[in-house]
Amino acid sequence: MKRLMRSMLASGLLAIGVSNVSQGAGDGLVDDFSGDLSAYSSTVILDANGGGSNTSAWQISNGQLQLATTSYNGIEQYAFIYNSLTLDVGAELQVDVVHSGASQDIGLYVGGSSPNFNARDSYLNVYARNATTVYSRGFVDGVGEVSLHGGAISQPAFDTLFIMRGAPNSYELGYYNGDTRVIVSDRNNILDNNALFVGLYSDVRAVGTLGSWDNLRIVPEPSTMILAGIGGLAVVALRRRRS
């Protein structure tokens, strides 16, 4: 139902020529992971292993993104940024996820400053810890943590994570369960985040392959999409009637 509704709304938008919605450096689908990863920059934003490092690599397998760790030295958290991608006000960042069961988190990342090694600053994230748990978190200045929200979900199923920017510094973070949109957390004016650094997030805590991510995309926020889609479908119907 959710995918059908989105398809109908997209058809309405395209029919009236609305293909370039405001969403920064990318319209609709950003990456379906059918190519390579040259557009991304990976940064270890937390290195909690006392100076050592894991042996990890981002990889594409069967058209889906994974993070494979073959040697584990300690906890590492990653920001995997799609270069020049931004999230405008009125847009929603989405990615399809299937948690592989490895340890520990896969999700989305939206930040206000360029990620630096071993520094957690000015970002928000939403992530799946396993197949039945979704959290939202963030950091303000490398020390100040944006409170952890989320946990085991009431209906243990999800297929998509999202971060929606409703105002310059106002965000909704959550997941889709079929056609149901569930907000895990509202973040309003708690950190300086202008969404100039957008991509994926992961937290590695063991050897294994974390994944998968698929169909990274930016779409209009749901209320805007519905109104525009209804309007577009009405225009299409009127044109067909006149013809």
PDB file of C-alpha atoms in Angstrom:
ATOM      1  CA  MET A   1       0.000   0.000   0.000  1.00  0.00           C
ATOM      2  CA  LYS A   2       2.771   2.418   0.910  1.00  0.00           C
ATOM      3  CA  ARG A   3       4.698   1.730  -2.287  1.00  0.00           C
ATOM      4  CA  LEU A   4       1.495   1.963  -4.354  1.00  0.00           C
ATOM      5  CA  MET A   5       0.577   5.322  -2.837  1.00  0.00           C
ATOM      6  CA  ARG A   6       4.064   6.689  -3.420  1.00  0.00           C
ATOM      7  CA  SER A   7       3.929   5.489  -7.013  1.00  0.00           C
ATOM      8  CA  MET A   8       0.574   7.189  -7.555  1.00  0.00           C
ATOM      9  CA  LEU A   9       1.798  10.451  -6.044  1.00  0.00           C
ATOM     10  CA  ALA A  10       4.974  10.372  -8.083  1.00  0.00           C
ATOM     11  CA  SER A  11       2.914   9.791 -11.229  1.00  0.00           C
ATOM     12  CA  GLY A  12       0.824  12.830 -10.427  1.00  0.00           C
ATOM     13  CA  LEU A  13       3.893  14.975  -9.870  1.00  0.00           C
ATOM     14  CA  LEU A  14       5.567  13.855 -13.056  1.00  0.00           C
ATOM     15  CA  ALA A  15       2.391  14.326 -15.063  1.00  0.00           C
ATOM     16  CA  ILE A  16       2.286  18.032 -14.242  1.00  0.00           C
ATOM     17  CA  GLY A  17       6.016  18.438 -14.744  1.00  0.00           C
ATOM     18  CA  VAL A  18       7.026  18.548 -11.078  1.00  0.00           C
ATOM     19  CA  SER A  19      10.176  16.454 -11.144  1.00  0.00           C
ATOM     20  CA  ASN A  20      12.612  18.749  -9.299  1.00  0.00           C
ATOM     21  CA  VAL A  21      11.397  18.991  -5.720  1.00  0.00           C
ATOM     22  CA  SER A  22      13.544  20.902  -3.224  1.00  0.00           C
ATOM     23  CA  GLN A  23      15.935  18.391  -1.750  1.00  0.00           C
ATOM     24  CA  GLY A  24      19.474  19.567  -2.134  1.00  0.00           C
ATOM     25  CA  ALA A  25      21.889  17.780  -4.429  1.00  0.00           C
ATOM     26  CA  GLY A  26      19.647  14.998  -5.630  1.00  0.00           C
ATOM     27  CA  ASP A  27      16.093  14.417  -6.787  1.00  0.00           C
ATOM     28  CA  GLY A  28      14.290  11.261  -5.697  1.00  0.00           C
ATOM     29  CA  LEU A  29      16.627   8.284  -5.850  1.00  0.00           C
ATOM     30  CA  VAL A  30      20.176   9.115  -4.772  1.00  0.00           C
ATOM     31  CA  ASP A  31      21.715   5.630  -4.956  1.00  0.00           C
ATOM     32  CA  ASP A  32      20.361   2.151  -5.607  1.00  0.00           C
ATOM     33  CA  PHE A  33      23.843   0.672  -5.106  1.00  0.00           C
ATOM     34  CA  SER A  34      24.055  -0.745  -8.591  1.00  0.00           C
ATOM     35  CA  GLY A  35      27.336   1.066  -9.286  1.00  0.00           C
ATOM     36  CA  ASP A  36      30.344   1.973  -7.155  1.00  0.00           C
ATOM     37  CA  LEU A  37      30.944   3.956  -3.954  1.00  0.00           C
ATOM     38  CA  SER A  38      33.150   6.717  -5.348  1.00  0.00           C
ATOM     39  CA  ALA A  39      30.602   9.399  -4.369  1.00  0.00           C
ATOM     40  CA  TYR A  40      31.002   8.629  -0.656  1.00  0.00           C
ATOM     41  CA  SER A  41      33.445   9.592   2.087  1.00  0.00           C
ATOM     42  CA  SER A  42      33.794   7.337   5.131  1.00  0.00           C
ATOM     43  CA  THR A  43      34.857   8.708   8.549  1.00  0.00           C
ATOM     44  CA  VAL A  44      35.294   6.879  11.848  1.00  0.00           C
ATOM     45  CA  ILE A  45      33.555   9.351  14.168  1.00  0.00           C
ATOM     46  CA  LEU A  46      34.129   7.176  17.247  1.00  0.00           C
ATOM     47  CA  ASP A  47      37.255   5.109  17.789  1.00  0.00           C
ATOM     48  CA  ALA A  48      36.793   3.516  21.202  1.00  0.00           C
ATOM     49  CA  ASN A  49      39.446   0.836  20.871  1.00  0.00           C
ATOM     50  CA  GLY A  50      42.414   2.552  22.495  1.00  0.00           C
ATOM     51  CA  GLY A  51      44.427   3.450  19.421  1.00  0.00           C
ATOM     52  CA  GLY A  52      44.007   0.336  17.329  1.00  0.00           C
ATOM     53  CA  SER A  53      41.658   0.038  14.418  1.00  0.00           C
ATOM     54  CA  ASN A  54      39.315  -2.464  12.879  1.00  0.00           C
ATOM     55  CA  THR A  55      39.726  -3.853   9.404  1.00  0.00           C
ATOM     56  CA  SER A  56      36.455  -2.865   7.777  1.00  0.00           C
ATOM     57  CA  ALA A  57      35.273  -2.084   4.261  1.00  0.00           C
ATOM     58  CA  TRP A  58      32.103  -0.718   2.703  1.00  0.00           C
ATOM     59  CA  GLN A  59      30.980  -2.987  -0.103  1.00  0.00           C
ATOM     60  CA  ILE A  60      28.139  -3.584  -2.541  1.00  0.00           C
ATOM     61  CA  SER A  61      26.689  -7.087  -2.633  1.00  0.00           C
ATOM     62  CA  ASN A  62      23.734  -8.042  -4.833  1.00  0.00           C
ATOM     63  CA  GLY A  63      22.802  -4.407  -5.292  1.00  0.00           C
ATOM     64  CA  GLN A  64      22.815  -3.576  -1.591  1.00  0.00           C
ATOM     65  CA  LEU A  65      25.301  -1.762   0.656  1.00  0.00           C
ATOM     66  CA  GLN A  66      27.082  -3.576   3.489  1.00  0.00           C
ATOM     67  CA  LEU A  67      29.868  -2.860   5.964  1.00  0.00           C
ATOM     68  CA  ALA A  68      32.141  -5.871   6.385  1.00  0.00           C
ATOM     69  CA  THR A  69      34.506  -6.128   9.379  1.00  0.00           C
ATOM     70  CA  THR A  70      37.122  -8.874   9.119  1.00  0.00           C
ATOM     71  CA  SER A  71      39.314  -7.880  12.077  1.00  0.00           C
ATOM     72  CA  TYR A  72      37.872  -6.355  15.250  1.00  0.00           C
ATOM     73  CA  ASN A  73      39.856  -4.269  17.721  1.00  0.00           C
ATOM     74  CA  GLY A  74      37.048  -2.314  19.402  1.00  0.00           C
ATOM     75  CA  ILE A  75      33.923  -0.220  18.951  1.00  0.00           C
ATOM     76  CA  GLU A  76      33.881   2.043  15.897  1.00  0.00           C
ATOM     77  CA  GLN A  77      31.104   4.306  14.621  1.00  0.00           C
ATOM     78  CA  TYR A  78      31.027   5.496  11.018  1.00  0.00           C
ATOM     79  CA  ALA A  79      29.570   8.390   9.039  1.00  0.00           C
ATOM     80  CA  PHE A  80      29.355   7.398   5.370  1.00  0.00           C
ATOM     81  CA  ILE A  81      28.599  10.696   3.623  1.00  0.00           C
ATOM     82  CA  TYR A  82      27.323  11.083   0.075  1.00  0.00           C
ATOM     83  CA  ASN A  83      29.437  13.960  -1.192  1.00  0.00           C
ATOM     84  CA  SER A  84      27.535  17.249  -1.797  1.00  0.00           C
ATOM     85  CA  LEU A  85      24.171  15.754  -0.826  1.00  0.00           C
ATOM     86  CA  THR A  86      22.106  18.049   1.416  1.00  0.00           C
ATOM     87  CA  LEU A  87      18.654  17.838   2.988  1.00  0.00           C
ATOM     88  CA  ASP A  88      16.487  20.888   2.365  1.00  0.00           C
ATOM     89  CA  VAL A  89      13.600  22.038   4.547  1.00  0.00           C
ATOM     90  CA  GLY A  90      10.464  20.177   3.496  1.00  0.00           C
ATOM     91  CA  ALA A  91      12.308  17.048   2.388  1.00  0.00           C
ATOM     92  CA  GLU A  92      12.672  13.551   3.838  1.00  0.00           C
ATOM     93  CA  LEU A  93      15.738  11.320   3.629  1.00  0.00           C
ATOM     94  CA  GLN A  94      14.900   7.615   3.358  1.00  0.00           C
ATOM     95  CA  VAL A  95      16.710   4.318   2.999  1.00  0.00           C
ATOM     96  CA  ASP A  96      15.473   0.732   2.859  1.00  0.00           C
ATOM     97  CA  VAL A  97      17.097  -1.501   5.461  1.00  0.00           C
ATOM     98  CA  VAL A  98      17.307  -5.185   6.284  1.00  0.00           C
ATOM     99  CA  HIS A  99      19.354  -5.869   9.404  1.00  0.00           C
ATOM    100  CA  SER A 100      21.725  -8.787   8.900  1.00  0.00           C
ATOM    101  CA  GLY A 101      21.850  -9.692  12.585  1.00  0.00           C
ATOM    102  CA  ALA A 102      25.505  -8.741  12.948  1.00  0.00           C
ATOM    103  CA  SER A 103      26.598  -6.327  15.698  1.00  0.00           C
ATOM    104  CA  GLN A 104      25.389  -3.588  15.812  1.00  0.00           C
ATOM    105  CA  ASP A 105      23.697  -0.562  14.111  1.00  0.00           C
ATOM    106  CA  ILE A 106      22.763   0.501  10.570  1.00  0.00           C
ATOM    107  CA  GLY A 107      20.976   3.737   9.762  1.00  0.00           C
ATOM    108  CA  LEU A 108      20.890   7.309   8.446  1.00  0.00           C
ATOM    109  CA  TYR A 109      23.052  10.325   9.311  1.00  0.00           C
ATOM    110  CA  VAL A 110      22.364  14.073   8.891  1.00  0.00           C
ATOM    111  CA  GLY A 111      24.999  16.528  10.133  1.00  0.00           C
ATOM    112  CA  GLY A 112      25.744  20.222  10.297  1.00  0.00           C
ATOM    113  CA  SER A 113      29.527  19.958  10.110  1.00  0.00           C
ATOM    114  CA  SER A 114      31.974  17.804   8.201  1.00  0.00           C
ATOM    115  CA  PRO A 115      32.657  14.533  10.051  1.00  0.00           C
ATOM    116  CA  ASN A 116      36.109  14.287  11.628  1.00  0.00           C
ATOM    117  CA  PHE A 117      38.013  11.319  12.979  1.00  0.00           C
ATOM    118  CA  ASN A 118      37.010  10.327  16.514  1.00  0.00           C
ATOM    119  CA  ALA A 119      34.705  13.351  16.908  1.00  0.00           C
ATOM    120  CA  ARG A 120      30.928  13.168  17.289  1.00  0.00           C
ATOM    121  CA  ASP A 121      29.582  16.645  16.587  1.00  0.00           C
ATOM    122  CA  SER A 122      26.440  18.337  15.248  1.00  0.00           C
ATOM    123  CA  TYR A 123      24.573  15.351  13.848  1.00  0.00           C
ATOM    124  CA  LEU A 124      21.410  13.333  14.251  1.00  0.00           C
ATOM    125  CA  ASN A 125      20.860   9.723  13.314  1.00  0.00           C
ATOM    126  CA  VAL A 126      18.231   7.017  13.254  1.00  0.00           C
ATOM    127  CA  TYR A 127      19.251   3.376  13.142  1.00  0.00           C
ATOM    128  CA  ALA A 128      18.208  -0.240  13.461  1.00  0.00           C
ATOM    129  CA  ARG A 129      20.049  -2.146  16.163  1.00  0.00           C
ATOM    130  CA  ASN A 130      18.533  -5.435  15.106  1.00  0.00           C
ATOM    131  CA  ALA A 131      15.441  -6.643  13.292  1.00  0.00           C
ATOM    132  CA  THR A 132      13.065  -5.406  16.014  1.00  0.00           C
ATOM    133  CA  THR A 133      14.745  -2.317  17.530  1.00  0.00           C
ATOM    134  CA  VAL A 134      15.065   1.258  16.231  1.00  0.00           C
ATOM    135  CA  TYR A 135      16.810   4.164  17.967  1.00  0.00           C
ATOM    136  CA  SER A 136      17.520   7.853  17.374  1.00  0.00           C
ATOM    137  CA  ARG A 137      20.503   9.690  18.818  1.00  0.00           C
ATOM    138  CA  GLY A 138      22.953  12.512  18.109  1.00  0.00           C
ATOM    139  CA  PHE A 139      25.737  14.730  19.453  1.00  0.00           C
ATOM    140  CA  VAL A 140      26.117  18.485  19.849  1.00  0.00           C
ATOM    141  CA  ASP A 141      29.782  19.288  20.427  1.00  0.00           C
ATOM    142  CA  GLY A 142      31.672  16.029  20.634  1.00  0.00           C
ATOM    143  CA  VAL A 143      30.654  15.625  24.275  1.00  0.00           C
ATOM    144  CA  GLY A 144      27.015  16.655  24.654  1.00  0.00           C
ATOM    145  CA  GLU A 145      24.740  13.783  23.662  1.00  0.00           C
ATOM    146  CA  VAL A 146      21.294  14.306  22.199  1.00  0.00           C
ATOM    147  CA  SER A 147      19.182  11.979  24.316  1.00  0.00           C
ATOM    148  CA  LEU A 148      18.671   8.431  23.087  1.00  0.00           C
ATOM    149  CA  HIS A 149      15.106   7.717  21.965  1.00  0.00           C
ATOM    150  CA  GLY A 150      13.513   4.488  20.765  1.00  0.00           C
ATOM    151  CA  GLY A 151      13.836   0.817  21.567  1.00  0.00           C
ATOM    152  CA  ALA A 152      11.951  -2.361  20.748  1.00  0.00           C
ATOM    153  CA  ILE A 153       9.115  -1.481  18.397  1.00  0.00           C
ATOM    154  CA  SER A 154       5.527  -2.460  19.140  1.00  0.00           C
ATOM    155  CA  GLN A 155       5.108  -4.172  15.789  1.00  0.00           C
ATOM    156  CA  PRO A 156       8.459  -5.817  15.111  1.00  0.00           C
ATOM    157  CA  ALA A 157       8.739  -5.017  11.429  1.00  0.00           C
ATOM    158  CA  PHE A 158      10.168  -2.135   9.432  1.00  0.00           C
ATOM    159  CA  ASP A 159      11.445  -1.702   5.908  1.00  0.00           C
ATOM    160  CA  THR A 160      12.558   1.933   5.721  1.00  0.00           C
ATOM    161  CA  LEU A 161      14.237   4.479   8.009  1.00  0.00           C
ATOM    162  CA  PHE A 162      13.698   8.220   7.574  1.00  0.00           C
ATOM    163  CA  ILE A 163      14.865  11.661   8.691  1.00  0.00           C
ATOM    164  CA  MET A 164      12.509  14.515   7.777  1.00  0.00           C
ATOM    165  CA  ARG A 165      13.577  18.163   7.979  1.00  0.00           C
ATOM    166  CA  GLY A 166      10.447  20.171   8.693  1.00  0.00           C
ATOM    167  CA  ALA A 167      12.099  23.514   9.550  1.00  0.00           C
ATOM    168  CA  PRO A 168      15.671  24.882   9.498  1.00  0.00           C
ATOM    169  CA  ASN A 169      16.510  23.101  12.754  1.00  0.00           C
ATOM    170  CA  SER A 170      13.564  20.772  13.262  1.00  0.00           C
ATOM    171  CA  TYR A 171      13.640  17.065  12.450  1.00  0.00           C
ATOM    172  CA  GLU A 172      11.471  13.961  12.671  1.00  0.00           C
ATOM    173  CA  LEU A 173      13.269  10.610  12.786  1.00  0.00           C
ATOM    174  CA  GLY A 174      11.707   7.189  12.556  1.00  0.00           C
ATOM    175  CA  TYR A 175      10.735   4.268  10.344  1.00  0.00           C
ATOM    176  CA  TYR A 176       8.065   2.917   8.046  1.00  0.00           C
ATOM    177  CA  ASN A 177       6.288  -0.315   8.898  1.00  0.00           C
ATOM    178  CA  GLY A 178       4.454  -1.130   5.699  1.00  0.00           C
ATOM    179  CA  ASP A 179       2.184   1.853   5.059  1.00  0.00           C
ATOM    180  CA  THR A 180       2.546   3.142   8.638  1.00  0.00           C
ATOM    181  CA  ARG A 181       4.957   6.003   9.353  1.00  0.00           C
ATOM    182  CA  VAL A 182       6.279   5.868  12.933  1.00  0.00           C
ATOM    183  CA  ILE A 183       8.123   8.814  14.495  1.00  0.00           C
ATOM    184  CA  VAL A 184      10.736   7.658  17.010  1.00  0.00           C
ATOM    185  CA  SER A 185      11.883  11.161  17.911  1.00  0.00           C
ATOM    186  CA  ASP A 186      11.232  14.860  17.285  1.00  0.00           C
ATOM    187  CA  ARG A 187      14.397  16.990  17.484  1.00  0.00           C
ATOM    188  CA  ASN A 188      13.700  20.719  17.635  1.00  0.00           C
ATOM    189  CA  ASN A 189      16.305  23.489  18.032  1.00  0.00           C
ATOM    190  CA  ILE A 190      18.650  21.428  20.157  1.00  0.00           C
ATOM    191  CA  LEU A 191      21.754  21.657  17.980  1.00  0.00           C
ATOM    192  CA  ASP A 192      23.064  23.657  15.037  1.00  0.00           C
ATOM    193  CA  ASN A 193      22.327  21.293  12.147  1.00  0.00           C
ATOM    194  CA  ASN A 194      21.860  22.713   8.668  1.00  0.00           C
ATOM    195  CA  ALA A 195      21.933  19.258   7.047  1.00  0.00           C
ATOM    196  CA  LEU A 196      24.911  19.855   4.772  1.00  0.00           C
ATOM    197  CA  PHE A 197      26.386  16.382   5.390  1.00  0.00           C
ATOM    198  CA  VAL A 198      23.992  13.573   4.594  1.00  0.00           C
ATOM    199  CA  GLY A 199      24.444   9.845   4.323  1.00  0.00           C
ATOM    200  CA  LEU A 200      24.556   6.629   6.315  1.00  0.00           C
ATOM    201  CA  TYR A 201      25.559   5.606   9.824  1.00  0.00           C
ATOM    202  CA  SER A 202      26.921   2.431  11.352  1.00  0.00           C
ATOM    203  CA  ASP A 203      28.169   1.202  14.732  1.00  0.00           C
ATOM    204  CA  VAL A 204      30.456  -1.847  14.608  1.00  0.00           C
ATOM    205  CA  ARG A 205      30.975  -4.022  17.674  1.00  0.00           C
ATOM    206  CA  ALA A 206      32.116  -7.382  16.314  1.00  0.00           C
ATOM    207  CA  VAL A 207      33.506  -9.193  13.309  1.00  0.00           C
ATOM    208  CA  GLY A 208      30.799  -9.656  10.710  1.00  0.00           C
ATOM    209  CA  THR A 209      28.894  -8.040   7.877  1.00  0.00           C
ATOM    210  CA  LEU A 210      26.402  -5.314   8.744  1.00  0.00           C
ATOM    211  CA  GLY A 211      23.654  -4.594   6.282  1.00  0.00           C
ATOM    212  CA  SER A 212      21.908  -4.021   4.258  1.00  0.00           C
ATOM    213  CA  TRP A 213      21.056  -0.533   3.015  1.00  0.00           C
ATOM    214  CA  ASP A 214      19.297   0.020  -0.314  1.00  0.00           C
ATOM    215  CA  ASN A 215      17.594   2.784  -2.318  1.00  0.00           C
ATOM    216  CA  LEU A 216      18.939   5.884  -0.578  1.00  0.00           C
ATOM    217  CA  ARG A 217      16.595   8.685  -1.599  1.00  0.00           C
ATOM    218  CA  ILE A 218      15.196  12.118  -0.784  1.00  0.00           C
ATOM    219  CA  VAL A 219      11.486  12.817  -1.251  1.00  0.00           C
ATOM    220  CA  PRO A 220       9.104  15.627  -0.288  1.00  0.00           C
ATOM    221  CA  GLU A 221       7.834  15.396   3.282  1.00  0.00           C
ATOM    222  CA  PRO A 222       4.655  13.264   3.447  1.00  0.00           C
ATOM    223  CA  SER A 223       2.153  16.129   3.804  1.00  0.00           C
ATOM    224  CA  THR A 224       3.686  17.994   0.857  1.00  0.00           C
ATOM    225  CA  MET A 225       3.800  14.824  -1.234  1.00  0.00           C
ATOM    226  CA  ILE A 226       0.147  14.036  -0.574  1.00  0.00           C
ATOM    227  CA  LEU A 227      -1.056  17.534  -1.464  1.00  0.00           C
ATOM    228  CA  ALA A 228       1.106  17.742  -4.560  1.00  0.00           C
ATOM    229  CA  GLY A 229       0.146  14.228  -5.630  1.00  0.00           C
ATOM    230  CA  ILE A 230      -3.578  14.865  -5.236  1.00  0.00           C
ATOM    231  CA  GLY A 231      -3.224  18.103  -7.151  1.00  0.00           C
ATOM    232  CA  GLY A 232      -1.241  16.391  -9.871  1.00  0.00           C
ATOM    233  CA  LEU A 233      -3.765  13.585 -10.239  1.00  0.00           C
ATOM    234  CA  ALA A 234      -6.582  16.149 -10.447  1.00  0.00           C
ATOM    235  CA  VAL A 235      -4.774  17.982 -13.249  1.00  0.00           C
ATOM    236  CA  VAL A 236      -4.221  14.717 -15.107  1.00  0.00           C
ATOM    237  CA  ALA A 237      -7.910  13.837 -14.795  1.00  0.00           C
ATOM    238  CA  LEU A 238      -8.941  17.282 -16.034  1.00  0.00           C
ATOM    239  CA  ARG A 239      -6.612  17.084 -19.027  1.00  0.00           C
ATOM    240  CA  ARG A 240      -7.943  13.651 -19.957  1.00  0.00           C
ATOM    241  CA  ARG A 241     -11.540  14.868 -19.657  1.00  0.00           C
ATOM    242  CA  ARG A 242     -10.831  17.827 -21.960  1.00  0.00           C
ATOM    243  CA  SER A 243      -9.142  15.611 -24.507  1.00  0.00           C
TER     244      SER A 243
END
